[in-house]
């Protein structure tokens, strides 16, 4: 009886809390003169914590769980396990108190056996919905966070209840550079670089173990791989939580911050020994939606865009703000491997400024000039083309 009562009270508390949040959200949205739509309602954010073996992922997780905040956080540990049935711990922090439940994940690994097990784990989690309002997922040190991210990002079944908020990659200051520059015999991209390439936030952890000089080297290398992610330096993964949670890195709300970021993106000279780089370019004018899809699909699906050495361009992550013909709003482009999405942001183009397409691509064998030229010739519909056409027309007449 007491338990039932407690549950009822909690439900009411939750309901009131949510109603209040929604109200605040609505007022704020109005204040911003409808520049922003309200957040994704009652959906629960998932933050993926990745990083090489021993970098400090669990330390970060524990730090978030014990740090004072109003969130009740559920944790999924995605570790390789021995045997066929491995139990995963699910910790929920409630008002600073931790309690653990066990979640069965057959065959262990969420990323290799992807969907079935992952979905089951989340379904189990969702049954406990109401107990928590944030999910943190720690991947194994060797995992490819892209596969896990794809599962949360565009999955209709899951999409109802949860959304991918962002990817945090923890890098070990001492061994990070070694891991990032490691060459794999089969010419594949090493795991550490992949994890950095996909990150929205990069935590350079264990800064107590290295000199300022080594730290600088590591920072520069990370920057040259991923020019877009936010880099933070930490000890014991202690970080201001507002920097790592509730980022909305994968939804249209991030369009606002993305625009600012894209305008101030530094040009970074790629390291010669670096296989993954960030390429950014800007093209004024309107994009034809169909051609934009074709451009992206050629890159991500067909993989038929090549650089000067005839190597195939491999895109790991793609972000951009584009101007689609006849659409008053800015459109955000997001891509992780083969998955991509175009979504209108709440921000409209201003009448007094030129419409511009800004793209950021993180990947291998990328050639900025070729990509930009391809975009100009195949995607944009500029005034110039119209003028030329018109002139030719007149000459013809
Ligand atoms: N010196 C130092 N040690 C740290 C720091 N952060 C974490 N550690 C230690 O590094 C070790 C690995 O940390 P974890 O948080 O378990 O790393 P992880 O990434 O979860 O490791 P795996 O799950 O095994 O891949 C632990 O012994 C931590 O106490 C730091 O900032 N400085
Ligand atoms: Zn761990």
Short mmCIF file of N, CA and C in Angstrom, two decimals, residues 20-123:
data_model
loop_
_atom_site.label_atom_id
_atom_site.label_comp_id
_atom_site.label_asym_id
_atom_site.label_seq_id
_atom_site.Cartn_x
_atom_site.Cartn_y
_atom_site.Cartn_z
N UNK A 20 5.30 21.80 -15.56
CA UNK A 20 6.01 23.04 -15.29
C UNK A 20 7.08 23.28 -16.35
N UNK A 21 7.83 22.22 -16.65
CA UNK A 21 8.89 22.35 -17.66
C UNK A 21 8.30 22.76 -19.00
N UNK A 22 7.17 22.12 -19.33
CA UNK A 22 6.53 22.45 -20.61
C UNK A 22 6.10 23.90 -20.66
N UNK A 23 5.59 24.36 -19.52
CA UNK A 23 5.13 25.74 -19.42
C UNK A 23 6.31 26.70 -19.61
N UNK A 24 7.39 26.39 -18.90
CA UNK A 24 8.59 27.22 -19.01
C UNK A 24 9.07 27.23 -20.45
N UNK A 25 9.03 26.03 -21.03
CA UNK A 25 9.46 25.87 -22.41
C UNK A 25 8.64 26.74 -23.35
N UNK A 26 7.31 26.71 -23.11
CA UNK A 26 6.42 27.48 -23.97
C UNK A 26 6.68 28.97 -23.84
N UNK A 27 6.85 29.41 -22.57
CA UNK A 27 7.09 30.84 -22.35
C UNK A 27 8.39 31.25 -23.02
N UNK A 28 9.42 30.44 -22.81
CA UNK A 28 10.72 30.76 -23.39
C UNK A 28 10.63 30.82 -24.91
N UNK A 29 9.90 29.83 -25.44
CA UNK A 29 9.77 29.78 -26.89
C UNK A 29 9.09 31.04 -27.42
N UNK A 30 8.09 31.49 -26.68
CA UNK A 30 7.38 32.69 -27.11
C UNK A 30 8.30 33.89 -27.06
N UNK A 31 9.07 33.94 -25.98
CA UNK A 31 10.00 35.06 -25.81
C UNK A 31 10.97 35.13 -26.98
N UNK A 32 11.36 34.00 -27.44
CA UNK A 32 12.32 34.01 -28.55
C UNK A 32 11.64 34.27 -29.88
N UNK A 33 10.46 34.74 -29.79
CA UNK A 33 9.67 35.08 -30.98
C UNK A 33 9.67 33.97 -32.01
N UNK A 34 9.40 32.80 -31.49
CA UNK A 34 9.24 31.61 -32.31
C UNK A 34 10.45 31.29 -33.17
N UNK A 35 11.60 31.69 -32.67
CA UNK A 35 12.82 31.30 -33.39
C UNK A 35 13.14 29.83 -33.14
N UNK A 36 12.66 29.35 -32.00
CA UNK A 36 12.95 27.97 -31.62
C UNK A 36 11.66 27.23 -31.37
N UNK A 37 11.62 26.00 -31.80
CA UNK A 37 10.47 25.17 -31.44
C UNK A 37 10.73 24.60 -30.05
N UNK A 38 9.68 24.20 -29.31
CA UNK A 38 9.96 23.56 -28.02
C UNK A 38 10.72 22.25 -28.21
N UNK A 39 11.43 21.83 -27.18
CA UNK A 39 12.27 20.62 -27.26
C UNK A 39 11.45 19.38 -27.58
N UNK A 40 12.14 18.24 -27.71
CA UNK A 40 11.42 17.04 -28.12
C UNK A 40 10.55 16.45 -27.00
N UNK A 41 9.85 17.30 -26.29
CA UNK A 41 8.85 16.87 -25.31
C UNK A 41 9.38 15.91 -24.29
N UNK A 42 8.64 14.82 -24.11
CA UNK A 42 8.98 13.90 -23.04
C UNK A 42 10.01 12.86 -23.46
N UNK A 43 10.60 13.03 -24.61
CA UNK A 43 11.58 12.05 -25.04
C UNK A 43 12.79 12.06 -24.12
N UNK A 44 13.38 10.89 -23.96
CA UNK A 44 14.52 10.79 -23.06
C UNK A 44 15.83 10.86 -23.86
N UNK A 45 16.75 11.74 -23.44
CA UNK A 45 18.01 11.84 -24.18
C UNK A 45 18.95 10.67 -23.88
N UNK A 46 19.68 10.26 -24.90
CA UNK A 46 20.73 9.25 -24.71
C UNK A 46 22.06 9.89 -25.07
N UNK A 47 23.01 9.82 -24.16
CA UNK A 47 24.35 10.30 -24.46
C UNK A 47 25.27 9.09 -24.52
N UNK A 48 26.01 8.99 -25.61
CA UNK A 48 26.94 7.88 -25.76
C UNK A 48 28.31 8.31 -25.25
N UNK A 49 28.86 7.50 -24.35
CA UNK A 49 30.22 7.79 -23.85
C UNK A 49 31.14 6.73 -24.43
N UNK A 50 32.08 7.22 -25.23
CA UNK A 50 32.99 6.28 -25.86
C UNK A 50 34.43 6.72 -25.58
N UNK A 51 35.38 5.96 -26.05
CA UNK A 51 36.78 6.29 -25.79
C UNK A 51 37.57 5.00 -25.66
N UNK A 52 38.86 5.12 -25.92
CA UNK A 52 39.71 3.93 -25.95
C UNK A 52 39.79 3.27 -24.57
N UNK A 53 40.26 2.03 -24.54
CA UNK A 53 40.37 1.27 -23.29
C UNK A 53 41.06 2.08 -22.19
N UNK A 54 40.41 2.18 -21.07
CA UNK A 54 41.02 2.82 -19.91
C UNK A 54 41.11 4.33 -19.95
N UNK A 55 40.44 4.97 -20.88
CA UNK A 55 40.57 6.42 -21.03
C UNK A 55 39.91 7.21 -19.90
N UNK A 56 38.89 6.60 -19.29
CA UNK A 56 38.19 7.30 -18.20
C UNK A 56 36.69 7.40 -18.40
N UNK A 57 36.14 6.48 -19.17
CA UNK A 57 34.70 6.49 -19.46
C UNK A 57 33.88 6.21 -18.19
N UNK A 58 34.24 5.12 -17.50
CA UNK A 58 33.48 4.77 -16.29
C UNK A 58 33.65 5.85 -15.23
N UNK A 59 34.84 6.44 -15.18
CA UNK A 59 35.08 7.54 -14.23
C UNK A 59 34.13 8.69 -14.53
N UNK A 60 33.94 8.98 -15.80
CA UNK A 60 33.01 10.05 -16.20
C UNK A 60 31.58 9.69 -15.81
N UNK A 61 31.25 8.45 -16.09
CA UNK A 61 29.91 7.97 -15.77
C UNK A 61 29.61 8.11 -14.28
N UNK A 62 30.55 7.64 -13.48
CA UNK A 62 30.35 7.73 -12.04
C UNK A 62 30.31 9.18 -11.58
N UNK A 63 31.11 10.00 -12.22
CA UNK A 63 31.11 11.41 -11.86
C UNK A 63 29.74 12.03 -12.13
N UNK A 64 29.19 11.73 -13.31
CA UNK A 64 27.87 12.28 -13.66
C UNK A 64 26.81 11.77 -12.68
N UNK A 65 26.91 10.47 -12.34
CA UNK A 65 25.91 9.89 -11.45
C UNK A 65 25.93 10.48 -10.05
N UNK A 66 27.11 10.83 -9.60
CA UNK A 66 27.20 11.31 -8.22
C UNK A 66 27.13 12.83 -8.11
N UNK A 67 27.35 13.49 -9.22
CA UNK A 67 27.30 14.95 -9.21
C UNK A 67 25.86 15.40 -8.95
N UNK A 68 25.71 16.50 -8.27
CA UNK A 68 24.37 17.00 -7.98
C UNK A 68 23.69 17.53 -9.23
N UNK A 69 22.60 16.95 -9.56
CA UNK A 69 21.79 17.49 -10.65
C UNK A 69 20.38 16.94 -10.46
N UNK A 70 19.47 17.48 -11.20
CA UNK A 70 18.08 17.09 -10.96
C UNK A 70 17.68 15.86 -11.76
N UNK A 71 18.63 15.31 -12.50
CA UNK A 71 18.27 14.20 -13.39
C UNK A 71 18.34 12.85 -12.69
N UNK A 72 17.46 11.96 -13.11
CA UNK A 72 17.59 10.58 -12.68
C UNK A 72 18.14 9.83 -13.89
N UNK A 73 19.35 9.34 -13.75
CA UNK A 73 20.08 8.83 -14.89
C UNK A 73 20.12 7.31 -14.92
N UNK A 74 19.81 6.74 -16.07
CA UNK A 74 19.96 5.30 -16.25
C UNK A 74 21.24 5.05 -17.03
N UNK A 75 21.91 3.96 -16.71
CA UNK A 75 23.19 3.69 -17.35
C UNK A 75 23.17 2.33 -18.04
N UNK A 76 23.64 2.30 -19.27
CA UNK A 76 23.81 1.01 -19.93
C UNK A 76 25.30 0.82 -20.16
N UNK A 77 25.80 -0.30 -19.68
CA UNK A 77 27.20 -0.60 -19.93
C UNK A 77 27.28 -1.61 -21.05
N UNK A 78 27.99 -1.25 -22.07
CA UNK A 78 28.08 -2.10 -23.24
C UNK A 78 29.47 -2.73 -23.28
N UNK A 79 29.62 -3.75 -22.46
CA UNK A 79 30.96 -4.35 -22.38
C UNK A 79 30.99 -5.72 -23.02
N UNK A 80 32.16 -6.05 -23.53
CA UNK A 80 32.31 -7.40 -24.07
C UNK A 80 32.25 -8.36 -22.91
N UNK A 81 31.49 -9.40 -23.06
CA UNK A 81 31.44 -10.34 -21.95
C UNK A 81 31.79 -11.73 -22.41
N UNK A 82 32.17 -12.56 -21.47
CA UNK A 82 32.43 -13.95 -21.78
C UNK A 82 31.10 -14.69 -21.76
N UNK A 83 31.02 -15.72 -22.55
CA UNK A 83 29.81 -16.54 -22.52
C UNK A 83 28.67 -15.94 -23.31
N UNK A 84 27.57 -16.66 -23.36
CA UNK A 84 26.49 -16.22 -24.24
C UNK A 84 25.54 -15.23 -23.58
N UNK A 85 25.32 -15.39 -22.30
CA UNK A 85 24.40 -14.46 -21.65
C UNK A 85 25.16 -13.64 -20.62
N UNK A 86 25.16 -12.37 -20.82
CA UNK A 86 25.90 -11.51 -19.91
C UNK A 86 24.92 -10.52 -19.28
N UNK A 87 25.08 -10.35 -18.01
CA UNK A 87 24.19 -9.40 -17.37
C UNK A 87 24.84 -8.03 -17.33
N UNK A 88 24.07 -7.06 -17.63
CA UNK A 88 24.58 -5.69 -17.64
C UNK A 88 23.96 -4.93 -16.49
N UNK A 89 24.78 -4.15 -15.90
CA UNK A 89 24.24 -3.42 -14.77
C UNK A 89 23.53 -2.15 -15.22
N UNK A 90 22.45 -1.88 -14.61
CA UNK A 90 21.70 -0.67 -14.91
C UNK A 90 21.61 0.12 -13.62
N UNK A 91 22.31 1.20 -13.58
CA UNK A 91 22.32 1.99 -12.37
C UNK A 91 21.41 3.20 -12.55
N UNK A 92 20.63 3.47 -11.59
CA UNK A 92 19.80 4.66 -11.66
C UNK A 92 20.10 5.52 -10.45
N UNK A 93 20.48 6.72 -10.74
CA UNK A 93 20.80 7.63 -9.66
C UNK A 93 19.55 8.43 -9.33
N UNK A 94 19.18 8.40 -8.08
CA UNK A 94 17.97 9.11 -7.70
C UNK A 94 18.30 10.00 -6.52
N UNK A 95 18.27 11.29 -6.78
CA UNK A 95 18.58 12.25 -5.71
C UNK A 95 19.91 11.96 -5.05
N UNK A 96 20.90 11.63 -5.85
CA UNK A 96 22.23 11.37 -5.30
C UNK A 96 22.41 9.92 -4.85
N UNK A 97 21.32 9.20 -4.64
CA UNK A 97 21.44 7.81 -4.21
C UNK A 97 21.53 6.91 -5.43
N UNK A 98 22.33 5.91 -5.32
CA UNK A 98 22.47 4.99 -6.44
C UNK A 98 21.82 3.67 -6.13
N UNK A 99 21.10 3.16 -7.06
CA UNK A 99 20.74 1.76 -6.89
C UNK A 99 20.89 1.06 -8.22
N UNK A 100 21.11 -0.21 -8.15
CA UNK A 100 21.45 -0.94 -9.36
C UNK A 100 20.43 -2.01 -9.67
N UNK A 101 20.17 -2.16 -10.93
CA UNK A 101 19.33 -3.28 -11.32
C UNK A 101 20.11 -4.01 -12.40
N UNK A 102 19.70 -5.20 -12.69
CA UNK A 102 20.43 -5.95 -13.71
C UNK A 102 19.59 -6.13 -14.94
N UNK A 103 20.25 -5.93 -16.00
CA UNK A 103 19.56 -5.94 -17.27
C UNK A 103 20.21 -7.03 -18.10
N UNK A 104 19.39 -7.88 -18.66
CA UNK A 104 19.99 -8.98 -19.42
C UNK A 104 20.22 -8.59 -20.87
N UNK A 105 21.41 -8.77 -21.27
CA UNK A 105 21.76 -8.47 -22.66
C UNK A 105 22.38 -9.71 -23.25
N UNK A 106 21.63 -10.50 -23.95
CA UNK A 106 22.20 -11.75 -24.48
C UNK A 106 23.32 -11.46 -25.48
N UNK A 107 24.33 -12.28 -25.42
CA UNK A 107 25.49 -12.13 -26.29
C UNK A 107 26.28 -10.85 -26.05
N UNK A 108 25.96 -10.21 -24.99
CA UNK A 108 26.83 -9.12 -24.57
C UNK A 108 26.84 -7.86 -25.39
N UNK A 109 27.56 -7.89 -26.48
CA UNK A 109 27.93 -6.63 -27.09
C UNK A 109 26.80 -5.96 -27.87
N UNK A 110 26.55 -4.75 -27.49
CA UNK A 110 25.49 -3.97 -28.08
C UNK A 110 25.84 -3.53 -29.50
N UNK A 111 27.14 -3.33 -29.73
CA UNK A 111 27.49 -2.76 -31.02
C UNK A 111 27.68 -3.80 -32.12
N UNK A 112 28.16 -5.00 -31.77
CA UNK A 112 28.37 -5.98 -32.84
C UNK A 112 27.08 -6.68 -33.19
N UNK A 113 26.34 -7.04 -32.16
CA UNK A 113 25.12 -7.78 -32.46
C UNK A 113 23.98 -6.79 -32.67
N UNK A 114 24.38 -5.56 -32.80
CA UNK A 114 23.53 -4.38 -32.86
C UNK A 114 22.07 -4.59 -32.49
N UNK A 115 21.21 -4.61 -33.49
CA UNK A 115 19.82 -4.33 -33.20
C UNK A 115 19.14 -5.16 -32.12
N UNK A 116 19.07 -6.48 -32.35
CA UNK A 116 18.25 -7.28 -31.46
C UNK A 116 18.53 -7.04 -29.98
N UNK A 117 19.81 -7.23 -29.64
CA UNK A 117 20.15 -7.09 -28.23
C UNK A 117 19.97 -5.67 -27.74
N UNK A 118 20.42 -4.75 -28.57
CA UNK A 118 20.32 -3.35 -28.19
C UNK A 118 18.88 -2.95 -27.96
N UNK A 119 18.05 -3.35 -28.90
CA UNK A 119 16.64 -3.00 -28.79
C UNK A 119 16.00 -3.60 -27.55
N UNK A 120 16.38 -4.86 -27.30
CA UNK A 120 15.81 -5.53 -26.13
C UNK A 120 16.20 -4.79 -24.85
N UNK A 121 17.46 -4.41 -24.81
CA UNK A 121 17.94 -3.69 -23.63
C UNK A 121 17.16 -2.40 -23.43
N UNK A 122 16.95 -1.71 -24.52
CA UNK A 122 16.23 -0.44 -24.41
C UNK A 122 14.76 -0.68 -24.07
N UNK A 123 14.20 -1.72 -24.67
CA UNK A 123 12.80 -2.03 -24.33
C UNK A 123 12.66 -2.31 -22.84
#
